[in-house]
Amino acid sequence: MDRPNHRALFLLLALIIPASAFAGGSREEKWVATWSTSPQGPYPIGYTVGQPLMTYALPGDVAHEQSFRLIVHPSVWGESWRIRLSNNFGNAPIVIGHAFIGVQKTGSTLVPGTNRELRFGGRRSVTIPMGAEAFSDPVELAAGEGAEALAVSLYAPGTSGPITFHAAAFTTSYISFPGTGDLTASENGDAYANSTTSWYWLDGLEVRADSDTHVVVAFGDSITDGFFSTLNGEDRWPNFLDRRLKAKFGSRFSVVNEAIGGNMVVAVRPAPGCTLCDGERAFIRLDRDVFRQAGVRTVVWLEGINDIGGADATAAQVIEGMKTVISRVHARGLRIFGATLTPSSGTAFGSYGTAVTNTQRNLVNEFIRHGGWFDGVVDFDAATREPANPGFLLPAFNLQSTTGGMGDFLHPSRPGFVAMANAFDLSLFR
């Protein structure tokens, strides 16, 4: 019998078996949403918190020959990034003349050597049509150990026209004075003289990550948006959930936030309320804010209290709107978890604090818990209510963590957000 030629056999196998089958191997990657926010506006239409007077930073509510340094905290880190810019609420095309992305050191200053130029179809500037969005080309940036935030710097040449923005960032970003020109390449942040607690034009950041990365979209209103979390504390309930998931499963999960203060399922806030401040209703913004998120598999939805307390909608109307949204989510092959509505008794504005609102809220919560429409339930109501007065938040949660003082009986604040994140059964995410 001829002696087998082991070397030839190995060479043959090497041709037909992928390298990943051998020791080490290469991982498959995909684009993953690692930070996002819901566009609204145009500026300044929306509910801001902790916002300085912007008269001198953005006179006339537009940008003019100035630069923005926008601070964001990715959920998942990697080495290849791209940003998404929005002109959804402009009334004319907008031009971004130059853009960079770098690692934040402190405030508006960057870690030396990390600022990378972004291109758009190979060009340094991009014109975004009215109602449209634009992705940058990918850029390589290894953030390094200990990095917590990235800074996206945008230059607005000329006069911008109405600005698409996100009102309540609960994160400090920075703006240079009008007329100071293109400062995007500078790693020294001193020329960004103004601070802001909103994000402008930037509504998404994606990263190349493992192909099994599971994106969770936190979808909802002000309570999901972070009212009233600690400014720069990254302590909204989605942030705490993100950290719990990473502690248990590693970096396989990315939680992104697509909430707007005042947002509603189906209703519209009547005059004299600020209807436009509430953003587009959930069923309208679903395609943009949920389905377009790269890698999305699961939605966690907390919404409905503004319909009831701000627009006097009935539980039946909210439930029908929920069924429509749930059906559309399921039609995309995604899962959706329902979060019960937290208490609002005692709230002084609108009808939020009334007995009628509390009754309607409880009816919606019964549907969420027992209606059988959601793929899972997280009981935020049970996690935040006062046992002796279940229509009210626990007094320890009725705080204003952003600017200080007592809360408004509607928003749970930092300690409440901790309790809400801890209410999740993490086995739901397997």
Tab-separated table of C-alpha atoms in Angstrom:
chain	number	residue	atom	x	y	z
A	1	MET	CA	0.000	0.000	0.000
A	2	ASP	CA	1.263	3.468	-0.886
A	3	ARG	CA	2.178	5.674	2.030
A	4	PRO	CA	-0.309	8.606	2.362
A	5	ASN	CA	1.043	12.021	1.424
A	6	HIS	CA	0.045	13.992	4.546
A	7	ARG	CA	1.522	17.256	3.289
A	8	ALA	CA	-0.514	17.131	0.074
A	9	LEU	CA	-3.648	16.270	2.069
A	10	PHE	CA	-3.134	19.256	4.362
A	11	LEU	CA	-2.660	21.610	1.404
A	12	LEU	CA	-5.875	20.307	-0.141
A	13	LEU	CA	-7.804	20.841	3.092
A	14	ALA	CA	-6.407	24.332	3.427
A	15	LEU	CA	-7.921	25.187	0.062
A	16	ILE	CA	-11.427	23.970	0.889
A	17	ILE	CA	-11.754	24.698	4.635
A	18	PRO	CA	-12.023	28.337	5.744
A	19	ALA	CA	-9.259	29.707	7.936
A	20	SER	CA	-11.744	30.283	10.768
A	21	ALA	CA	-11.965	26.493	11.189
A	22	PHE	CA	-8.364	26.430	12.381
A	23	ALA	CA	-6.953	27.885	15.594
A	24	GLY	CA	-7.564	31.619	15.906
A	25	GLY	CA	-9.603	32.235	12.786
A	26	SER	CA	-11.204	35.508	11.682
A	27	ARG	CA	-14.469	36.874	12.986
A	28	GLU	CA	-17.362	37.977	10.844
A	29	GLU	CA	-18.440	41.567	11.340
A	30	LYS	CA	-21.376	43.806	10.430
A	31	TRP	CA	-22.447	47.405	10.946
A	32	VAL	CA	-24.112	47.849	14.323
A	33	ALA	CA	-25.934	50.822	15.815
A	34	THR	CA	-23.851	51.790	18.839
A	35	TRP	CA	-25.370	55.202	19.611
A	36	SER	CA	-28.444	56.946	18.265
A	37	THR	CA	-30.952	59.653	19.053
A	38	SER	CA	-34.320	60.643	17.620
A	39	PRO	CA	-34.288	63.685	15.318
A	40	GLN	CA	-36.844	66.395	16.033
A	41	GLY	CA	-37.349	70.100	15.609
A	42	PRO	CA	-36.474	72.249	13.962
A	43	TYR	CA	-34.376	73.829	16.713
A	44	PRO	CA	-35.405	75.091	19.265
A	45	ILE	CA	-38.745	73.235	19.179
A	46	GLY	CA	-38.532	70.583	21.871
A	47	TYR	CA	-38.215	70.122	25.609
A	48	THR	CA	-34.661	70.914	26.704
A	49	VAL	CA	-33.256	70.370	30.201
A	50	GLY	CA	-30.302	72.272	31.633
A	51	GLN	CA	-29.876	74.236	28.396
A	52	PRO	CA	-27.896	77.493	28.687
A	53	LEU	CA	-29.202	80.649	27.045
A	54	MET	CA	-28.408	80.068	23.356
A	55	THR	CA	-29.003	83.615	22.072
A	56	TYR	CA	-25.320	84.237	21.379
A	57	ALA	CA	-24.305	80.733	20.312
A	58	LEU	CA	-27.108	80.350	17.757
A	59	PRO	CA	-28.571	83.793	17.052
A	60	GLY	CA	-31.704	83.560	14.979
A	61	ASP	CA	-31.834	79.820	15.792
A	62	VAL	CA	-29.490	78.986	12.900
A	63	ALA	CA	-25.793	78.226	12.543
A	64	HIS	CA	-23.446	80.644	10.798
A	65	GLU	CA	-19.824	79.863	9.937
A	66	GLN	CA	-19.221	77.910	13.122
A	67	SER	CA	-18.360	74.466	14.467
A	68	PHE	CA	-20.130	71.969	16.712
A	69	ARG	CA	-18.409	69.372	18.902
A	70	LEU	CA	-21.015	66.752	19.820
A	71	ILE	CA	-20.236	64.263	22.594
A	72	VAL	CA	-21.677	60.746	22.375
A	73	HIS	CA	-21.190	57.539	24.379
A	74	PRO	CA	-21.075	54.394	22.218
A	75	SER	CA	-22.573	51.209	23.608
A	76	VAL	CA	-20.214	48.932	21.643
A	77	TRP	CA	-16.664	49.880	20.685
A	78	GLY	CA	-14.644	48.909	17.645
A	79	GLU	CA	-12.159	50.305	15.153
A	80	SER	CA	-14.273	51.233	12.109
A	81	TRP	CA	-16.968	53.914	12.456
A	82	ARG	CA	-19.438	55.922	10.441
A	83	ILE	CA	-21.876	58.674	11.421
A	84	ARG	CA	-25.384	59.496	10.238
A	85	LEU	CA	-26.518	63.102	9.811
A	86	SER	CA	-30.138	64.220	9.585
A	87	ASN	CA	-31.920	67.061	7.840
A	88	ASN	CA	-35.333	65.576	8.577
A	89	PHE	CA	-36.762	68.830	9.907
A	90	GLY	CA	-34.968	71.393	7.746
A	91	ASN	CA	-36.821	73.369	5.084
A	92	ALA	CA	-33.913	73.464	2.612
A	93	PRO	CA	-30.748	71.482	1.856
A	94	ILE	CA	-28.045	71.868	4.508
A	95	VAL	CA	-24.295	71.752	4.009
A	96	ILE	CA	-21.846	70.209	6.434
A	97	GLY	CA	-18.528	71.594	5.259
A	98	HIS	CA	-16.180	69.382	7.261
A	99	ALA	CA	-16.476	66.639	9.877
A	100	PHE	CA	-14.143	64.817	12.254
A	101	ILE	CA	-14.480	62.122	14.896
A	102	GLY	CA	-12.125	61.695	17.844
A	103	VAL	CA	-11.899	60.457	21.398
A	104	GLN	CA	-13.003	62.875	24.107
A	105	LYS	CA	-10.358	63.612	26.721
A	106	THR	CA	-12.271	66.079	28.858
A	107	GLY	CA	-14.911	68.641	27.959
A	108	SER	CA	-14.386	69.801	24.387
A	109	THR	CA	-10.735	68.663	24.275
A	110	LEU	CA	-9.726	65.459	22.493
A	111	VAL	CA	-7.145	62.791	23.229
A	112	PRO	CA	-4.092	63.848	21.165
A	113	GLY	CA	-3.688	61.926	17.934
A	114	THR	CA	-7.242	60.557	17.800
A	115	ASN	CA	-9.089	63.103	15.646
A	116	ARG	CA	-9.984	61.550	12.268
A	117	GLU	CA	-11.371	63.318	9.230
A	118	LEU	CA	-14.689	61.991	7.955
A	119	ARG	CA	-15.518	61.896	4.261
A	120	PHE	CA	-18.807	61.624	2.396
A	121	GLY	CA	-18.521	59.743	-0.860
A	122	GLY	CA	-14.834	60.662	-0.779
A	123	ARG	CA	-15.512	64.367	-0.292
A	124	ARG	CA	-14.946	66.461	2.808
A	125	SER	CA	-18.339	68.202	2.563
A	126	VAL	CA	-21.859	66.900	2.103
A	127	THR	CA	-25.136	68.512	1.079
A	128	ILE	CA	-28.163	66.829	2.650
A	129	PRO	CA	-31.520	67.434	0.949
A	130	MET	CA	-34.521	68.571	2.949
A	131	GLY	CA	-36.069	65.625	4.804
A	132	ALA	CA	-33.102	63.339	4.108
A	133	GLU	CA	-30.138	61.792	5.921
A	134	ALA	CA	-26.550	61.003	4.982
A	135	PHE	CA	-23.933	58.505	6.155
A	136	SER	CA	-20.253	59.270	6.239
A	137	ASP	CA	-17.702	56.930	4.725
A	138	PRO	CA	-16.164	54.502	7.232
A	139	VAL	CA	-13.128	55.729	9.155
A	140	GLU	CA	-10.639	53.770	11.225
A	141	LEU	CA	-10.228	54.840	14.843
A	142	ALA	CA	-8.898	52.631	17.634
A	143	ALA	CA	-10.066	54.470	20.724
A	144	GLY	CA	-7.739	52.809	23.195
A	145	GLU	CA	-8.312	51.416	26.640
A	146	GLY	CA	-10.302	53.610	28.989
A	147	ALA	CA	-12.132	55.620	26.311
A	148	GLU	CA	-15.663	56.542	27.345
A	149	ALA	CA	-16.939	58.994	24.744
A	150	LEU	CA	-16.383	60.138	21.187
A	151	ALA	CA	-16.562	63.691	19.888
A	152	VAL	CA	-18.093	64.312	16.466
A	153	SER	CA	-17.116	67.744	15.156
A	154	LEU	CA	-19.185	69.385	12.407
A	155	TYR	CA	-18.557	72.630	10.521
A	156	ALA	CA	-21.552	74.591	9.255
A	157	PRO	CA	-20.444	77.005	6.497
A	158	GLY	CA	-22.552	80.005	5.564
A	159	THR	CA	-25.965	80.214	7.214
A	160	SER	CA	-27.596	76.888	7.875
A	161	GLY	CA	-31.325	77.455	7.914
A	162	PRO	CA	-33.511	75.480	10.379
A	163	ILE	CA	-31.573	72.819	12.299
A	164	THR	CA	-32.679	69.249	12.924
A	165	PHE	CA	-31.655	68.389	16.472
A	166	HIS	CA	-32.438	66.344	19.573
A	167	ALA	CA	-33.564	68.593	22.394
A	168	ALA	CA	-32.735	66.741	25.610
A	169	ALA	CA	-29.333	65.078	25.380
A	170	PHE	CA	-28.487	65.072	29.104
A	171	THR	CA	-24.942	65.281	27.743
A	172	THR	CA	-22.862	68.423	27.389
A	173	SER	CA	-21.686	69.259	23.882
A	174	TYR	CA	-19.956	72.370	22.588
A	175	ILE	CA	-20.421	75.098	19.953
A	176	SER	CA	-18.055	77.812	18.766
A	177	PHE	CA	-19.296	81.357	18.290
A	178	PRO	CA	-20.765	82.339	14.903
A	179	GLY	CA	-18.138	83.478	12.426
A	180	THR	CA	-15.278	81.466	13.955
A	181	GLY	CA	-15.118	79.114	10.968
A	182	ASP	CA	-13.937	75.542	10.640
A	183	LEU	CA	-12.476	74.277	13.929
A	184	THR	CA	-13.237	70.611	13.396
A	185	ALA	CA	-9.618	69.491	13.012
A	186	SER	CA	-8.508	71.075	16.289
A	187	GLU	CA	-7.940	68.679	19.180
A	188	ASN	CA	-7.789	71.609	21.581
A	189	GLY	CA	-11.366	72.469	22.474
A	190	ASP	CA	-10.924	75.961	23.904
A	191	ALA	CA	-12.424	77.658	20.830
A	192	TYR	CA	-15.696	75.802	21.420
A	193	ALA	CA	-16.735	78.489	23.869
A	194	ASN	CA	-20.419	77.629	24.291
A	195	SER	CA	-21.934	74.565	25.922
A	196	THR	CA	-25.258	72.960	25.060
A	197	THR	CA	-27.361	70.044	26.262
A	198	SER	CA	-28.716	69.205	22.794
A	199	TRP	CA	-27.353	67.338	19.771
A	200	TYR	CA	-27.454	68.984	16.316
A	201	TRP	CA	-27.781	67.128	12.971
A	202	LEU	CA	-26.044	64.025	14.329
A	203	ASP	CA	-28.563	61.230	14.934
A	204	GLY	CA	-26.589	57.996	14.610
A	205	LEU	CA	-23.223	56.311	15.044
A	206	GLU	CA	-22.441	52.828	13.743
A	207	VAL	CA	-19.449	50.570	14.319
A	208	ARG	CA	-18.171	47.364	12.757
A	209	ALA	CA	-18.766	44.674	15.387
A	210	ASP	CA	-19.246	40.917	15.713
A	211	SER	CA	-22.017	39.626	13.486
A	212	ASP	CA	-23.894	38.183	16.463
A	213	THR	CA	-24.201	41.590	18.161
A	214	HIS	CA	-27.789	42.131	19.254
A	215	VAL	CA	-29.111	45.710	19.088
A	216	VAL	CA	-31.874	46.684	21.507
A	217	VAL	CA	-33.814	49.873	20.727
A	218	ALA	CA	-35.296	51.677	23.749
A	219	PHE	CA	-38.322	53.393	22.208
A	220	GLY	CA	-40.472	55.895	24.025
A	221	ASP	CA	-40.983	59.288	25.598
A	222	SER	CA	-39.265	61.522	28.150
A	223	ILE	CA	-38.877	58.777	30.765
A	224	THR	CA	-36.778	56.764	28.296
A	225	ASP	CA	-35.096	59.927	26.980
A	226	GLY	CA	-33.714	60.456	30.487
A	227	PHE	CA	-35.854	63.092	32.237
A	228	PHE	CA	-34.456	63.779	34.878
A	229	SER	CA	-31.211	61.808	34.833
A	230	THR	CA	-27.873	63.229	35.937
A	231	LEU	CA	-26.306	65.571	33.401
A	232	ASN	CA	-23.380	63.648	31.838
A	233	GLY	CA	-24.125	60.740	34.171
A	234	GLU	CA	-25.245	58.249	31.509
A	235	ASP	CA	-27.852	57.043	33.993
A	236	ARG	CA	-31.036	56.793	31.960
A	237	TRP	CA	-32.725	53.404	32.399
A	238	PRO	CA	-31.458	52.229	28.965
A	239	ASN	CA	-27.891	52.989	30.139
A	240	PHE	CA	-28.341	50.865	33.256
A	241	LEU	CA	-29.912	48.082	31.165
A	242	ASP	CA	-26.967	48.253	28.766
A	243	ARG	CA	-24.518	47.793	31.615
A	244	ARG	CA	-26.526	44.877	33.074
A	245	LEU	CA	-26.569	43.106	29.706
A	246	LYS	CA	-22.831	43.582	29.230
A	247	ALA	CA	-22.106	42.300	32.724
A	248	LYS	CA	-24.017	39.115	31.944
A	249	PHE	CA	-23.421	38.567	28.226
A	250	GLY	CA	-20.383	40.694	27.367
A	251	SER	CA	-20.335	43.070	24.406
A	252	ARG	CA	-22.868	41.037	22.428
A	253	PHE	CA	-25.544	43.651	23.211
A	254	SER	CA	-25.840	47.270	22.127
A	255	VAL	CA	-28.656	49.339	23.656
A	256	VAL	CA	-29.537	52.534	21.780
A	257	ASN	CA	-32.035	55.215	22.742
A	258	GLU	CA	-34.786	56.388	20.398
A	259	ALA	CA	-36.979	58.420	22.725
A	260	ILE	CA	-38.390	61.945	22.555
A	261	GLY	CA	-39.688	63.983	25.471
A	262	GLY	CA	-43.469	64.352	25.239
A	263	ASN	CA	-43.817	61.668	22.581
A	264	MET	CA	-47.143	59.890	22.078
A	265	VAL	CA	-48.419	56.633	20.615
A	266	VAL	CA	-51.290	58.049	18.554
A	267	ALA	CA	-52.635	61.235	20.141
A	268	VAL	CA	-51.798	64.895	19.525
A	269	ARG	CA	-51.382	67.409	22.361
A	270	PRO	CA	-54.052	70.111	21.952
A	271	ALA	CA	-53.371	73.859	22.074
A	272	PRO	CA	-51.973	75.678	23.937
A	273	GLY	CA	-49.593	72.739	24.407
A	274	CYS	CA	-46.500	72.478	22.210
A	275	THR	CA	-47.579	69.819	19.715
A	276	LEU	CA	-44.360	69.976	17.682
A	277	CYS	CA	-42.262	69.647	20.852
A	278	ASP	CA	-43.576	66.087	21.273
A	279	GLY	CA	-42.002	64.870	18.040
A	280	GLU	CA	-43.672	62.666	15.479
A	281	ARG	CA	-45.957	60.043	17.001
A	282	ALA	CA	-44.666	56.518	17.518
A	283	PHE	CA	-46.437	54.957	14.549
A	284	ILE	CA	-45.038	57.665	12.250
A	285	ARG	CA	-41.389	57.549	13.360
A	286	LEU	CA	-41.187	53.768	13.674
A	287	ASP	CA	-39.515	53.220	10.294
A	288	ARG	CA	-36.865	55.884	10.848
A	289	ASP	CA	-36.163	55.450	14.546
A	290	VAL	CA	-36.446	51.671	14.919
A	291	PHE	CA	-36.341	49.706	11.676
A	292	ARG	CA	-33.355	51.539	10.189
A	293	GLN	CA	-31.130	50.810	13.211
A	294	ALA	CA	-28.357	48.491	12.044
A	295	GLY	CA	-28.506	45.132	13.804
A	296	VAL	CA	-31.794	45.724	15.627
A	297	ARG	CA	-33.445	42.578	16.974
A	298	THR	CA	-35.441	43.742	19.988
A	299	VAL	CA	-37.512	46.809	20.883
A	300	VAL	CA	-38.377	47.835	24.449
A	301	TRP	CA	-41.322	50.226	24.366
A	302	LEU	CA	-42.489	52.560	27.149
A	303	GLU	CA	-45.116	55.014	25.970
A	304	GLY	CA	-48.714	56.086	26.458
A	305	ILE	CA	-48.775	58.346	29.512
A	306	ASN	CA	-48.554	61.476	27.338
A	307	ASP	CA	-51.499	60.336	25.234
A	308	ILE	CA	-53.585	59.951	28.393
A	309	GLY	CA	-52.292	62.789	30.561
A	310	GLY	CA	-51.354	65.267	27.845
A	311	ALA	CA	-54.052	64.694	25.231
A	312	ASP	CA	-56.873	63.031	27.242
A	313	ALA	CA	-56.789	59.903	25.063
A	314	THR	CA	-58.579	56.830	26.352
A	315	ALA	CA	-56.895	53.556	27.198
A	316	ALA	CA	-58.733	51.964	24.273
A	317	GLN	CA	-57.211	54.468	21.839
A	318	VAL	CA	-53.712	53.907	23.215
A	319	ILE	CA	-54.136	50.123	23.098
A	320	GLU	CA	-55.280	50.175	19.475
A	321	GLY	CA	-52.261	52.283	18.594
A	322	MET	CA	-50.014	49.846	20.430
A	323	LYS	CA	-51.467	46.914	18.500
A	324	THR	CA	-50.669	48.676	15.220
A	325	VAL	CA	-47.056	49.299	16.214
A	326	ILE	CA	-46.605	45.772	17.622
A	327	SER	CA	-47.938	44.241	14.401
A	328	ARG	CA	-45.512	46.271	12.308
A	329	VAL	CA	-42.585	45.306	14.536
A	330	HIS	CA	-43.505	41.632	14.279
A	331	ALA	CA	-43.875	41.939	10.502
A	332	ARG	CA	-40.176	42.898	10.421
A	333	GLY	CA	-39.246	39.749	12.332
A	334	LEU	CA	-38.329	41.692	15.475
A	335	ARG	CA	-39.305	41.138	19.084
A	336	ILE	CA	-40.961	43.847	21.178
A	337	PHE	CA	-41.141	43.984	24.966
A	338	GLY	CA	-43.804	46.113	26.613
A	339	ALA	CA	-42.986	48.280	29.623
A	340	THR	CA	-45.839	49.191	31.953
A	341	LEU	CA	-46.554	52.891	32.428
A	342	THR	CA	-45.094	54.416	35.579
A	343	PRO	CA	-47.293	56.396	38.035
A	344	SER	CA	-48.074	60.082	37.496
A	345	SER	CA	-50.501	61.035	40.285
A	346	GLY	CA	-49.604	64.375	41.819
A	347	THR	CA	-48.250	65.853	38.592
A	348	ALA	CA	-49.390	69.464	38.396
A	349	PHE	CA	-49.549	69.982	34.617
A	350	GLY	CA	-52.067	68.709	32.089
A	351	SER	CA	-54.269	65.845	33.241
A	352	TYR	CA	-51.329	63.665	34.284
A	353	GLY	CA	-52.110	63.821	37.995
A	354	THR	CA	-55.847	63.084	37.873
A	355	ALA	CA	-57.723	59.997	39.034
A	356	VAL	CA	-59.096	59.581	35.506
A	357	THR	CA	-55.577	59.384	34.072
A	358	ASN	CA	-54.563	56.843	36.710
A	359	THR	CA	-57.566	54.653	35.848
A	360	GLN	CA	-56.745	54.779	32.130
A	361	ARG	CA	-53.073	54.097	32.878
A	362	ASN	CA	-53.989	50.982	34.819
A	363	LEU	CA	-56.139	49.734	31.924
A	364	VAL	CA	-53.217	50.163	29.519
A	365	ASN	CA	-50.964	48.344	31.971
A	366	GLU	CA	-53.378	45.426	32.154
A	367	PHE	CA	-53.176	45.136	28.373
A	368	ILE	CA	-49.381	45.253	28.464
A	369	ARG	CA	-49.193	42.597	31.189
A	370	HIS	CA	-51.925	40.237	30.080
A	371	GLY	CA	-53.006	41.142	26.539
A	372	GLY	CA	-50.658	38.607	24.936
A	373	TRP	CA	-49.441	40.992	22.242
A	374	PHE	CA	-45.942	41.674	23.530
A	375	ASP	CA	-43.115	39.134	23.394
A	376	GLY	CA	-42.118	39.997	26.943
A	377	VAL	CA	-43.068	42.415	29.698
A	378	VAL	CA	-41.042	44.540	32.109
A	379	ASP	CA	-43.111	45.940	34.965
A	380	PHE	CA	-41.838	49.487	35.437
A	381	ASP	CA	-45.060	50.341	37.278
A	382	ALA	CA	-44.404	47.759	39.984
A	383	ALA	CA	-40.739	48.842	40.194
A	384	THR	CA	-41.453	52.535	40.796
A	385	ARG	CA	-44.823	52.901	42.556
A	386	GLU	CA	-45.461	53.690	46.211
A	387	PRO	CA	-47.041	50.500	47.662
A	388	ALA	CA	-49.367	52.426	49.977
A	389	ASN	CA	-50.392	54.834	47.163
A	390	PRO	CA	-49.857	52.906	43.906
A	391	GLY	CA	-50.867	55.840	41.724
A	392	PHE	CA	-47.783	57.720	42.964
A	393	LEU	CA	-44.063	57.301	42.448
A	394	LEU	CA	-42.041	56.215	45.452
A	395	PRO	CA	-41.005	59.445	47.216
A	396	ALA	CA	-37.350	58.403	46.929
A	397	PHE	CA	-37.744	58.431	43.126
A	398	ASN	CA	-39.508	61.818	42.911
A	399	LEU	CA	-36.296	63.802	42.514
A	400	GLN	CA	-34.776	66.138	39.937
A	401	SER	CA	-31.364	64.590	39.311
A	402	THR	CA	-30.474	66.965	36.451
A	403	THR	CA	-30.712	70.433	37.957
A	404	GLY	CA	-31.562	69.583	41.570
A	405	GLY	CA	-34.528	69.721	43.872
A	406	MET	CA	-37.781	67.834	44.047
A	407	GLY	CA	-39.236	65.993	41.074
A	408	ASP	CA	-42.509	66.553	39.229
A	409	PHE	CA	-44.255	63.290	40.262
A	410	LEU	CA	-43.942	62.041	36.668
A	411	HIS	CA	-40.259	61.342	35.957
A	412	PRO	CA	-38.510	58.756	38.163
A	413	SER	CA	-34.974	60.280	37.995
A	414	ARG	CA	-31.716	58.408	38.663
A	415	PRO	CA	-32.789	56.120	41.553
A	416	GLY	CA	-35.960	55.240	39.693
A	417	PHE	CA	-34.027	54.437	36.536
A	418	VAL	CA	-31.836	52.032	38.509
A	419	ALA	CA	-34.957	50.241	39.748
A	420	MET	CA	-36.443	50.148	36.244
A	421	ALA	CA	-33.334	48.574	34.721
A	422	ASN	CA	-33.214	46.032	37.547
A	423	ALA	CA	-36.812	45.046	36.787
A	424	PHE	CA	-35.739	43.307	33.554
A	425	ASP	CA	-35.512	39.532	33.494
A	426	LEU	CA	-32.349	39.274	31.413
A	427	SER	CA	-33.297	35.790	30.225
A	428	LEU	CA	-35.745	37.574	27.903
A	429	PHE	CA	-32.772	38.645	25.799
A	430	ARG	CA	-31.314	35.203	25.165
